[in-house]
Backbone as numpy.savetxt, mean C-alpha at the origin, in Angstrom:
# Nx Ny Nz CAx CAy CAz Cx Cy Cz
24.13 3.71 -12.32 23.42 4.26 -11.15 23.70 5.74 -10.96
24.68 6.28 -11.68 25.07 7.65 -11.41 23.95 8.65 -11.66
23.05 8.35 -12.61 22.01 9.30 -12.96 20.64 8.92 -12.39
20.56 7.87 -11.59 19.27 7.37 -11.15 18.49 8.39 -10.35
19.20 9.21 -9.57 18.51 10.22 -8.77 18.01 11.40 -9.61
18.42 11.46 -10.86 18.03 12.59 -11.72 17.07 12.20 -12.84
16.95 10.90 -13.12 16.10 10.45 -14.24 14.63 10.61 -13.89
13.88 11.22 -14.82 12.43 11.35 -14.66 11.76 10.46 -15.70
10.88 9.56 -15.25 10.24 8.65 -16.18 9.11 9.34 -16.94
8.79 8.78 -18.11 7.74 9.33 -18.96 6.38 8.80 -18.54
5.51 9.70 -18.09 4.15 9.30 -17.64 3.26 10.52 -17.83
2.37 10.45 -18.81 1.59 11.63 -19.19 0.53 11.97 -18.14
0.11 13.24 -18.08 -0.96 13.64 -17.17 -2.24 12.84 -17.39
-2.54 12.50 -18.66 -3.73 11.71 -18.95 -3.62 10.31 -18.34
-2.44 9.71 -18.43 -2.23 8.40 -17.84 -2.37 8.46 -16.33
-1.87 9.53 -15.71 -1.97 9.68 -14.26 -3.43 9.82 -13.83
-4.22 10.57 -14.58 -5.64 10.73 -14.28 -6.35 9.38 -14.39
-6.00 8.62 -15.44 -6.61 7.31 -15.62 -6.24 6.36 -14.49
-4.97 6.41 -14.04 -4.54 5.58 -12.91 -5.31 5.95 -11.65
-5.52 7.25 -11.42 -6.32 7.67 -10.27 -7.71 7.06 -10.32
-8.32 7.11 -11.50 -9.69 6.58 -11.66 -9.73 5.07 -11.42
-8.73 4.37 -11.94 -8.69 2.92 -11.76 -8.55 2.55 -10.29
-7.65 3.26 -9.58 -7.48 2.98 -8.16 -8.74 3.31 -7.37
-9.46 4.33 -7.80 -10.73 4.66 -7.14 -11.74 3.52 -7.31
-11.77 2.93 -8.51 -12.67 1.81 -8.75 -12.27 0.60 -7.91
-10.96 0.34 -7.82 -10.47 -0.75 -6.98 -10.90 -0.54 -5.53
-10.74 0.69 -5.03 -11.12 0.99 -3.65 -12.63 0.85 -3.46
-13.40 1.28 -4.43 -14.86 1.15 -4.38 -15.26 -0.32 -4.26
-14.60 -1.17 -5.06 -14.93 -2.59 -5.04 -14.60 -3.23 -3.69
-13.50 -2.79 -3.06 -13.15 -3.28 -1.72 -14.18 -2.82 -0.70
-14.63 -1.57 -0.82 -15.59 -1.01 0.13 -16.93 -1.71 0.09
-17.23 -2.41 -1.01 -18.49 -3.14 -1.09 -18.56 -4.30 -0.09
-17.40 -4.66 0.48 -17.35 -5.69 1.52 -17.55 -5.09 2.90
-17.63 -3.77 2.99 -17.73 -3.10 4.29 -19.17 -2.67 4.59
-19.52 -2.75 5.85 -20.81 -2.25 6.32 -20.57 -1.32 7.51
-21.52 -0.44 7.73 -21.40 0.45 8.87 -21.27 -0.31 10.16
-21.94 -1.48 10.25 -21.87 -2.29 11.47 -20.47 -2.81 11.73
-19.68 -3.01 10.66 -18.30 -3.46 10.83 -17.50 -2.44 11.62
-17.70 -1.17 11.30 -16.97 -0.11 11.99 -17.45 0.00 13.44
-18.78 -0.15 13.65 -19.32 -0.07 15.01 -18.79 -1.23 15.86
-18.76 -2.42 15.29 -18.28 -3.58 16.03 -16.81 -3.45 16.40
-16.03 -2.94 15.45 -14.61 -2.77 15.71 -14.34 -1.63 16.70
-15.25 -0.66 16.75 -15.09 0.39 17.76 -15.33 -0.17 19.17
-16.16 -1.23 19.26 -16.39 -1.86 20.56 -15.22 -2.75 20.95
-14.60 -3.37 19.97 -13.41 -4.21 20.23 -12.29 -3.75 19.30
-11.66 -2.64 19.63 -10.74 -1.98 18.68 -9.33 -2.55 18.65
-9.00 -3.44 19.57 -7.61 -3.86 19.70 -6.99 -4.37 18.40
-7.65 -5.29 17.64 -7.00 -5.78 16.42 -6.73 -4.67 15.39
-7.71 -3.76 15.24 -7.52 -2.69 14.25 -6.47 -1.70 14.70
-6.48 -1.33 15.98 -5.47 -0.41 16.51 -4.08 -1.02 16.35
-3.96 -2.31 16.65 -2.68 -3.02 16.48 -2.23 -2.94 15.03
-3.18 -3.19 14.12 -2.84 -3.14 12.69 -2.40 -1.77 12.24
-3.07 -0.73 12.73 -2.71 0.63 12.35 -1.33 1.02 12.90
-1.04 0.58 14.12 0.28 0.85 14.69 1.36 0.14 13.88
1.07 -1.11 13.51 2.02 -1.86 12.70 2.23 -1.20 11.35
1.14 -0.70 10.77 1.17 -0.10 9.43 1.87 1.25 9.39
1.51 2.13 10.32 1.93 3.53 10.23 3.06 3.91 11.21
3.40 3.01 12.14 4.49 3.31 13.08 5.63 2.31 12.92
5.32 1.03 13.09 6.36 -0.01 13.06 7.03 -0.09 11.70
6.23 -0.14 10.63 6.82 -0.28 9.29 7.69 0.92 8.91
7.25 2.18 9.11 8.15 3.30 8.81 9.44 3.28 9.63
9.36 2.87 10.91 10.57 2.80 11.74 11.52 1.74 11.17
10.99 0.56 10.86 11.83 -0.51 10.28 12.43 -0.07 8.94
11.64 0.64 8.16 12.13 1.13 6.87 13.29 2.10 7.05
13.15 3.01 8.00 14.21 3.99 8.24 15.48 3.30 8.73
15.33 2.29 9.59 16.50 1.54 10.06 17.17 0.81 8.90
16.37 0.24 7.99 16.94 -0.42 6.81 17.72 0.57 5.96
17.17 1.77 5.78 17.85 2.80 5.00 19.14 3.23 5.67
19.11 3.40 7.00 20.32 3.80 7.72 21.43 2.76 7.59
21.05 1.49 7.66 22.05 0.42 7.62 22.65 0.27 6.23
21.79 0.29 5.19 22.25 0.00 3.83 22.63 1.23 3.02
22.19 2.43 3.46 22.58 3.68 2.81 22.35 3.66 1.29
21.12 3.42 0.84 20.87 3.40 -0.60 20.88 4.81 -1.17
20.87 4.89 -2.50 20.77 6.18 -3.18 19.53 6.94 -2.71
19.58 8.27 -2.82 18.53 9.11 -2.26 17.15 8.77 -2.80
17.02 8.62 -4.12 15.70 8.37 -4.72 15.19 6.98 -4.33
16.08 6.01 -4.20 15.67 4.67 -3.78 15.20 4.67 -2.33
15.97 5.37 -1.48 15.59 5.47 -0.06 14.23 6.14 0.09
14.01 7.22 -0.65 12.74 7.93 -0.56 11.61 7.09 -1.12
11.90 6.27 -2.12 10.89 5.34 -2.64 10.46 4.33 -1.60
11.43 3.78 -0.85 11.11 2.83 0.22 10.29 3.51 1.31
10.69 4.73 1.68 9.98 5.47 2.72 8.55 5.79 2.27
8.40 6.19 1.01 7.08 6.54 0.50 6.15 5.32 0.48
6.65 4.17 0.01 5.83 2.96 -0.02 5.42 2.58 1.41
6.34 2.70 2.36 6.03 2.36 3.75 4.99 3.32 4.33
4.89 4.52 3.78 3.94 5.51 4.29 2.54 5.32 3.74
2.40 4.49 2.71 1.10 4.26 2.10 0.27 3.28 2.96
-1.06 3.32 2.82 -1.89 2.35 3.54 -1.76 0.98 2.90
-2.41 -0.01 3.50 -2.36 -1.36 2.99 -2.94 -1.47 1.59
-2.40 -2.40 0.81 -2.88 -2.59 -0.57 -4.21 -3.31 -0.63
-4.92 -3.10 -1.72 -6.25 -3.67 -1.87 -6.24 -5.21 -1.95
-5.18 -5.80 -2.51 -5.15 -7.25 -2.64 -4.89 -7.93 -1.29
-4.60 -7.15 -0.25 -4.37 -7.76 1.07 -5.61 -8.49 1.57
-6.78 -8.02 1.21 -8.02 -8.66 1.65 -8.17 -10.04 1.03
-7.89 -10.13 -0.26 -7.93 -11.41 -0.97 -6.89 -12.37 -0.41
-5.68 -11.86 -0.16 -4.60 -12.73 0.32 -4.87 -13.18 1.75
-5.43 -12.31 2.60 -5.79 -12.70 3.97 -6.80 -13.83 3.95
-7.76 -13.73 3.04 -8.76 -14.81 2.93 -8.08 -16.10 2.49
-7.18 -16.04 1.52 -6.45 -17.23 1.06 -5.59 -17.82 2.17
-5.11 -16.98 3.07 -4.22 -17.43 4.16 -4.99 -18.03 5.32
-6.31 -17.97 5.28 -7.09 -18.47 6.41 -7.09 -17.51 7.57
-6.85 -16.22 7.29 -6.88 -15.21 8.33 -8.23 -14.51 8.38
-8.33 -13.51 9.22 -9.57 -12.77 9.41 -9.74 -11.77 8.28
-10.43 -12.20 7.22 -10.60 -11.34 6.04 -11.44 -10.11 6.37
-12.44 -10.26 7.26 -13.26 -9.11 7.65 -12.40 -8.06 8.34
-11.48 -8.51 9.20 -10.56 -7.58 9.86 -9.66 -6.92 8.83
-9.21 -7.68 7.85 -8.33 -7.13 6.81 -9.04 -6.04 6.03
-10.28 -6.28 5.64 -11.05 -5.27 4.91 -11.24 -4.03 5.75
-11.58 -4.22 7.03 -11.78 -3.09 7.93 -10.49 -2.31 8.14
-9.37 -3.04 8.28 -8.08 -2.37 8.43 -7.74 -1.54 7.20
-8.05 -2.08 6.00 -7.82 -1.32 4.79 -8.63 -0.03 4.82
-9.88 -0.14 5.28 -10.73 1.04 5.36 -10.22 2.07 6.34
-9.87 1.62 7.56 -9.36 2.56 8.58 -8.02 3.15 8.16
-7.14 2.30 7.59 -5.82 2.78 7.16 -5.95 3.80 6.02
-6.93 3.56 5.16 -7.15 4.49 4.05 -7.58 5.85 4.58
-8.47 5.85 5.56 -8.90 7.10 6.18 -7.71 7.78 6.87
-6.95 6.97 7.63 -5.80 7.51 8.34 -4.72 8.04 7.43
-4.68 7.50 6.18 -3.64 7.93 5.22 -3.74 9.40 4.86
-4.93 9.99 5.01 -5.08 11.41 4.70 -4.05 12.23 5.47
-3.89 11.91 6.73 -2.94 12.63 7.58 -1.59 11.93 7.67
-1.63 10.60 7.85 -0.41 9.87 8.20 0.54 9.64 7.03
0.01 9.49 5.82 0.90 9.27 4.68 1.80 10.49 4.41
1.26 11.68 4.23 2.17 12.83 4.03 3.06 13.11 5.24
2.53 12.85 6.46 3.33 13.08 7.67 4.53 12.15 7.70
4.32 10.87 7.40 5.42 9.90 7.42 6.43 10.17 6.32
5.96 10.55 5.13 6.89 10.86 4.04 7.79 12.02 4.44
7.18 13.07 4.97 7.94 14.27 5.34 8.88 14.01 6.51
8.39 13.29 7.54 9.18 13.09 8.75 10.37 12.18 8.49
10.12 10.98 7.97 11.20 10.01 7.79 12.10 10.40 6.62
11.51 10.98 5.57 12.32 11.41 4.42 13.32 12.49 4.79
12.93 13.37 5.70 13.82 14.45 6.13 14.89 13.99 7.10
14.69 12.85 7.75 15.69 12.35 8.68 16.90 11.74 7.96
16.72 11.30 6.72 17.81 10.73 5.93 18.33 11.84 5.00
19.56 12.26 5.23 20.07 13.47 4.58 19.96 13.44 3.06
20.35 12.35 2.37 20.24 12.37 0.91 18.81 12.58 0.41
17.84 11.92 1.05 16.45 12.08 0.62 15.88 13.43 1.04
16.45 14.02 2.08 16.02 15.35 2.52 16.21 16.37 1.40
17.30 16.22 0.68 17.59 17.15 -0.42 16.50 17.05 -1.50
16.02 15.84 -1.77 14.95 15.69 -2.77 13.68 16.33 -2.28
13.32 16.12 -1.02 12.11 16.70 -0.47 12.18 18.23 -0.48
13.32 18.76 -0.16 13.46 20.22 -0.16 13.36 20.80 -1.56
13.92 20.07 -2.53 13.85 20.53 -3.92 12.45 20.37 -4.49
11.73 19.35 -4.01 10.40 19.07 -4.53 9.35 20.00 -3.91
9.53 20.28 -2.63 8.59 21.15 -1.91 7.16 20.66 -2.04
6.94 19.39 -1.67 5.59 18.82 -1.77 4.66 19.47 -0.78
3.41 19.54 -1.15 2.39 20.13 -0.30 1.62 19.00 0.39
1.76 18.82 1.71 1.05 17.73 2.40 -0.46 17.80 2.21
-1.00 19.02 2.11 -2.44 19.16 1.92 -2.86 18.66 0.54
-2.01 18.85 -0.45 -2.33 18.36 -1.80 -2.30 16.84 -1.83
-1.33 16.25 -1.10 -1.30 14.78 -1.00 -2.56 14.28 -0.30
-2.94 14.96 0.79 -4.15 14.57 1.52 -5.38 14.65 0.61
-5.45 15.70 -0.23 -6.57 15.83 -1.15 -6.57 14.70 -2.17
-5.40 14.34 -2.67 -5.29 13.25 -3.64 -5.78 11.94 -3.02
-5.32 11.67 -1.79 -5.74 10.44 -1.11 -7.25 10.45 -0.87
-7.79 11.61 -0.50 -9.22 11.70 -0.23 -10.05 11.41 -1.47
-9.71 12.04 -2.58 -10.48 11.87 -3.80 -10.33 10.48 -4.39
-9.13 9.91 -4.26 -8.86 8.64 -4.90 -9.26 7.43 -4.05
-9.22 7.58 -2.72 -9.46 6.44 -1.85 -10.66 6.64 -0.91
-10.74 7.80 -0.26 -11.77 7.98 0.76 -13.16 8.08 0.15
-13.31 8.90 -0.89 -14.62 9.06 -1.53 -15.16 7.73 -2.07
-14.37 6.94 -2.81 -14.87 5.64 -3.24 -15.21 4.72 -2.05
-14.43 4.82 -0.97 -14.70 4.01 0.22 -16.09 4.35 0.78
-16.39 5.63 0.90 -17.67 6.07 1.44 -18.82 5.63 0.51
-18.62 5.81 -0.80 -19.66 5.44 -1.76 -19.93 3.93 -1.73
-18.85 3.13 -1.59 -19.04 1.68 -1.53 -19.80 1.24 -0.30
-19.47 1.84 0.85 -20.17 1.50 2.10 -21.64 1.92 2.01
-21.90 3.08 1.43 -23.29 3.54 1.29 -24.10 2.64 0.37
-23.49 2.22 -0.74 -24.18 1.32 -1.63 -24.47 -0.01 -0.96
-23.51 -0.51 -0.20 -23.69 -1.79 0.51 -24.82 -1.68 1.53
-24.98 -0.49 2.12 -26.03 -0.32 3.12 -27.40 -0.12 2.48
-27.46 0.68 1.43 -28.74 1.03 0.84 -29.22 0.07 -0.24
-28.29 -0.56 -0.94 -28.64 -1.51 -2.00 -27.83 -2.79 -1.85
-28.06 -3.54 -0.76 -27.22 -4.71 -0.50 -27.28 -5.78 -1.58
-28.44 -5.95 -2.22 -28.55 -6.96 -3.28 -27.69 -6.58 -4.47
-27.71 -5.31 -4.84 -26.87 -4.84 -5.95 -25.39 -4.97 -5.60
-25.05 -4.60 -4.36 -23.65 -4.70 -3.93 -23.16 -6.14 -3.99
-24.00 -7.08 -3.56 -23.65 -8.50 -3.60 -23.43 -8.97 -5.02
-24.26 -8.46 -5.95 -24.21 -8.92 -7.32 -22.96 -8.43 -8.05
-22.54 -7.19 -7.75 -21.42 -6.62 -8.51 -20.08 -6.74 -7.79
-20.10 -7.14 -6.50 -18.88 -7.09 -5.70 -17.76 -7.91 -6.31
-17.96 -9.22 -6.47 -16.87 -10.07 -6.92 -16.46 -9.78 -8.36
-17.40 -9.64 -9.30 -16.96 -9.32 -10.68 -16.20 -8.00 -10.74
-16.67 -6.99 -9.98 -16.00 -5.68 -10.02 -14.61 -5.76 -9.41
-14.45 -6.52 -8.32 -13.13 -6.67 -7.70 -12.17 -7.35 -8.65
-12.61 -8.44 -9.27 -11.74 -9.16 -10.21 -11.38 -8.31 -11.42
-12.40 -7.65 -11.99 -12.18 -6.84 -13.18 -11.27 -5.65 -12.87
-11.51 -4.99 -11.76 -10.73 -3.80 -11.44 -9.27 -4.15 -11.20
-9.00 -5.28 -10.55 -7.61 -5.69 -10.32 -6.91 -6.05 -11.63
-7.63 -6.73 -12.54 -7.06 -7.07 -13.83 -6.73 -5.80 -14.64
-7.67 -4.83 -14.63 -7.45 -3.58 -15.33 -6.27 -2.83 -14.73
-6.18 -2.84 -13.40 -5.09 -2.14 -12.72 -3.73 -2.72 -13.10
-3.63 -4.06 -13.05 -2.35 -4.72 -13.40 -2.00 -4.43 -14.86
-2.99 -4.56 -15.76 -2.75 -4.32 -17.18 -2.31 -2.88 -17.42
-2.93 -1.94 -16.71 -2.58 -0.52 -16.90 -1.16 -0.25 -16.45
-0.76 -0.80 -15.31 0.60 -0.58 -14.82 1.62 -1.10 -15.81
1.35 -2.30 -16.37 2.26 -2.86 -17.36 2.37 -1.96 -18.58
1.20 -1.50 -19.07 1.19 -0.64 -20.25 1.85 0.72 -19.96
1.58 1.24 -18.77 2.14 2.54 -18.40 3.66 2.49 -18.29
4.15 1.34 -17.84 5.60 1.18 -17.71 6.27 0.82 -19.04
5.45 0.48 -20.03 6.03 0.04 -21.30 6.92 1.11 -21.91
6.52 2.39 -21.77 7.32 3.47 -22.33 8.67 3.61 -21.61
8.75 3.04 -20.42 10.00 3.10 -19.64 10.56 1.72 -19.36
10.15 0.75 -20.18 10.46 -0.64 -19.87 11.96 -0.91 -19.84
12.69 -0.35 -20.80 14.13 -0.56 -20.84 14.79 -0.01 -19.58
14.33 1.15 -19.15 14.88 1.73 -17.92 14.55 0.84 -16.73
13.29 0.41 -16.64 12.87 -0.42 -15.52 13.69 -1.70 -15.45
13.84 -2.38 -16.57 14.62 -3.63 -16.58 16.10 -3.36 -16.28
16.58 -2.22 -16.73 17.99 -1.89 -16.52 18.34 -1.61 -15.07
17.36 -1.15 -14.29 17.65 -0.75 -12.91 16.94 -1.60 -11.85
16.01 -2.46 -12.27 15.24 -3.24 -11.30 16.14 -4.09 -10.42
17.23 -4.63 -11.01 18.08 -5.51 -10.22 18.81 -4.75 -9.11
18.94 -3.42 -9.25 19.57 -2.64 -8.18 18.68 -2.54 -6.95
17.37 -2.56 -7.16 16.44 -2.38 -6.06 15.81 -3.70 -5.62
16.02 -4.77 -6.40 15.33 -6.03 -6.12 15.60 -6.54 -4.70
16.87 -6.61 -4.31 17.22 -7.11 -2.99 16.66 -6.21 -1.90
16.74 -4.89 -2.11 16.22 -3.95 -1.12 14.71 -4.14 -0.94
13.99 -4.29 -2.04 12.54 -4.47 -1.95 12.19 -5.79 -1.26
12.92 -6.85 -1.59 12.67 -8.14 -0.94 12.91 -8.04 0.56
14.03 -7.41 0.95 14.32 -7.22 2.38 13.27 -6.34 3.05
12.89 -5.28 2.37 11.89 -4.35 2.90 10.56 -5.06 3.12
10.14 -5.84 2.14 8.88 -6.57 2.25 8.95 -7.61 3.36
10.09 -8.29 3.49 10.25 -9.27 4.57 10.17 -8.59 5.93
10.78 -7.41 6.05 10.70 -6.63 7.29 9.25 -6.23 7.58
8.50 -5.85 6.55 7.11 -5.47 6.73 6.29 -6.63 7.26
6.45 -7.81 6.65 5.72 -9.00 7.10 6.12 -9.38 8.52
7.42 -9.35 8.79 7.91 -9.69 10.12 7.44 -8.68 11.15
7.43 -7.40 10.77 6.96 -6.36 11.68 5.49 -6.55 12.02
4.68 -6.87 11.02 3.27 -7.12 11.26 3.05 -8.31 12.17
3.79 -9.39 11.90 3.66 -10.60 12.73 4.10 -10.32 14.16
5.24 -9.64 14.30 5.78 -9.35 15.63 4.87 -8.43 16.43
4.35 -7.40 15.78 3.45 -6.47 16.47 2.18 -7.17 16.94
1.60 -7.98 16.06 0.38 -8.72 16.42 0.64 -9.72 17.54
1.82 -10.33 17.52 2.16 -11.30 18.57 2.34 -10.60 19.91
3.06 -9.48 19.91 3.27 -8.73 21.14 1.94 -8.20 21.70
1.00 -7.91 20.83 -0.30 -7.40 21.27 -1.20 -8.52 21.78
-0.77 -9.77 21.61 -1.55 -10.90 22.09 -2.77 -11.23 21.23
-2.72 -10.90 19.94 -3.84 -11.22 19.06 -3.89 -12.71 18.77
-5.07 -13.20 18.44 -5.23 -14.60 18.08 -4.53 -14.87 16.76
-4.15 -16.12 16.50 -3.54 -16.45 15.20 -4.41 -16.04 14.01
-5.73 -16.10 14.17 -6.68 -15.71 13.12 -6.50 -14.23 12.78
-6.44 -13.39 13.79 -6.25 -11.95 13.59 -4.80 -11.64 13.21
-3.87 -12.40 13.75 -2.45 -12.15 13.50 -2.11 -12.31 12.03
-2.73 -13.29 11.38 -2.49 -13.47 9.94 -2.93 -12.25 9.15
-4.07 -11.68 9.51 -4.57 -10.51 8.80 -3.65 -9.31 9.01
-3.20 -9.08 10.23 -2.31 -7.95 10.51 -0.97 -8.14 9.79
-0.45 -9.35 9.78 0.82 -9.65 9.09 0.72 -9.29 7.63
-0.32 -9.77 6.98 -0.47 -9.56 5.54 -0.79 -8.11 5.23
-1.64 -7.50 6.04 -1.99 -6.08 5.82 -0.76 -5.19 5.90
0.18 -5.51 6.77 1.40 -4.71 6.90 2.36 -4.99 5.75
2.36 -6.20 5.23 3.28 -6.58 4.17 2.79 -6.33 2.75
1.52 -5.96 2.61 0.96 -5.64 1.31 0.64 -4.16 1.27
1.45 -3.40 0.55 1.31 -1.95 0.52 0.59 -1.47 -0.76
-0.06 -0.33 -0.67 -0.74 0.25 -1.82 0.29 0.93 -2.73
1.02 0.11 -3.47 2.07 0.65 -4.33 1.48 1.44 -5.49
0.20 1.17 -5.84 -0.46 1.98 -6.86 -0.58 3.42 -6.42
-0.98 3.62 -5.16 -1.01 4.97 -4.60 0.39 5.56 -4.60
1.38 4.72 -4.27 2.75 5.19 -4.29 3.15 5.73 -5.65
2.79 5.01 -6.72 3.11 5.48 -8.07 2.41 6.78 -8.41
1.13 6.89 -7.96 0.40 8.14 -8.21 1.13 9.32 -7.55
1.56 9.14 -6.30 2.26 10.20 -5.60 3.61 10.51 -6.24
4.30 9.46 -6.69 5.62 9.66 -7.30 5.51 10.44 -8.61
4.54 10.06 -9.45 4.39 10.76 -10.73 3.68 12.10 -10.56
2.84 12.21 -9.54 2.10 13.45 -9.35 2.89 14.53 -8.62
3.79 14.11 -7.70 4.47 15.10 -6.85 5.98 15.09 -7.01
6.55 14.00 -7.55 8.01 13.91 -7.68 8.45 13.80 -9.14
7.54 14.06 -10.06 7.89 14.08 -11.48 8.30 12.75 -12.04
7.92 11.64 -11.41 8.32 10.32 -11.90 9.78 10.03 -11.66
10.32 10.47 -10.53 11.73 10.28 -10.21 12.10 8.79 -10.30
13.13 8.51 -11.11 13.44 7.14 -11.51 13.57 6.13 -10.39
14.41 6.41 -9.40 14.63 5.44 -8.32 13.38 5.16 -7.53
12.59 6.19 -7.27 11.34 6.02 -6.53 10.36 5.17 -7.32
10.23 5.45 -8.62 9.28 4.72 -9.45 9.65 3.25 -9.58
10.93 2.95 -9.72 11.36 1.55 -9.83 11.05 0.80 -8.54
11.29 1.44 -7.39 10.99 0.83 -6.10 9.50 0.49 -5.99
8.64 1.48 -6.29 7.20 1.28 -6.16 6.70 0.24 -7.15
7.21 0.25 -8.38 6.79 -0.71 -9.37 7.21 -2.14 -8.99
8.47 -2.27 -8.53 8.94 -3.61 -8.14 8.20 -4.10 -6.90
7.89 -3.18 -5.97 7.09 -3.52 -4.80 5.75 -4.12 -5.24
5.11 -3.46 -6.23 3.81 -3.90 -6.70 3.85 -5.32 -7.24
4.97 -5.71 -7.81 5.12 -7.07 -8.34 5.45 -8.02 -7.20
6.46 -7.65 -6.39 6.97 -8.59 -5.40 6.00 -8.88 -4.26
5.28 -7.86 -3.76 4.43 -8.11 -2.59 3.29 -9.07 -2.91
2.87 -9.09 -4.18 1.84 -10.05 -4.58 2.42 -11.48 -4.56
3.66 -11.62 -5.04 4.30 -12.93 -5.05 4.55 -13.43 -3.62
5.15 -12.59 -2.78 5.47 -13.00 -1.42 4.19 -13.23 -0.60
3.17 -12.37 -0.82 1.91 -12.52 -0.08 1.21 -13.82 -0.42
1.13 -14.15 -1.70 0.49 -15.39 -2.11 1.27 -16.61 -1.62
2.59 -16.52 -1.66 3.42 -17.63 -1.17 3.22 -17.84 0.34
3.19 -16.72 1.09 2.95 -16.83 2.53 1.56 -17.36 2.82
0.58 -16.92 2.04 -0.79 -17.41 2.23 -0.87 -18.91 1.99
-0.12 -19.40 1.01 -0.09 -20.85 0.73 0.44 -21.62 1.93
1.49 -21.09 2.55 2.07 -21.75 3.72 1.09 -21.68 4.90
0.53 -20.50 5.15 -0.38 -20.33 6.29 -1.63 -21.19 6.16
-2.12 -21.34 4.94 -3.38 -22.06 4.74 -3.28 -23.56 5.02
-2.08 -24.04 5.19 -1.90 -25.47 5.50 -2.40 -25.85 6.86
-2.56 -24.85 7.73 -3.11 -25.12 9.07 -4.22 -24.11 9.37
-5.19 -24.52 10.15 -6.29 -23.63 10.49 -5.89 -22.73 11.66
-6.16 -21.45 11.51 -5.78 -20.49 12.55 -6.78 -20.52 13.68
-6.27 -20.55 14.92 -7.11 -20.49 16.09 -7.74 -19.12 16.23
-9.03 -19.09 16.56 -9.73 -17.82 16.69 -9.84 -17.40 18.15
């Protein structure tokens, strides 16, 4: 562990560009489930979405910082946890919410709103919470990340595909219906395969250090799920909406996290291992939770 804060993983600029493109396709496929009317309807009854955004961008970062303060992990690992918590909800959250018997439409809309909010809130949360923890503050100061550059990355990779998907769904609904499911399935398979191949060059390192972050990631993910459930419960949401908020908070866009880590932090070892392990674990925990939730029908 002595060199974990100094190790930079091997990830070529071409691979990073390809990862950006794949994530854009994944976001586009998710946006095909969105319509302009969804946003209008949620603006009339905003409570579930506002609750989800608070859970995502306020409660989860606070819980993450408390976890870091209590356990005092290495600087790069702490910053990896903070960065993942600063990302919007992951794309597979919509699929898992549906499997859990939760409000899948709310989940898709929350992904959309959180993605838009990530332009400002993701770099803000990384800078704010990362600087509060002294060891990770040193990394941020040495890295000198540009919040505007992060915002531009998020916009090009997530917001633009989101807008294009919504426009296609509005103007060519038959085409959107025809390509939605195949594109979602294909894009997720390509994304998972790419991450595995991209990590292959660093596989020995990943396996050598994954066990150091495994417990932290499991605890972090459990806190995220519990935070989402608790926030939704305190807000008085129905069980149907509560399941969506719980899962949306516990499923993070770790792919975006990897893009930011390799694009702005040079592939810093501890951060990359955290984001990569998160990408594996949140799918396992989310599907397991969905299996349990689906045993009973959620009251609407």
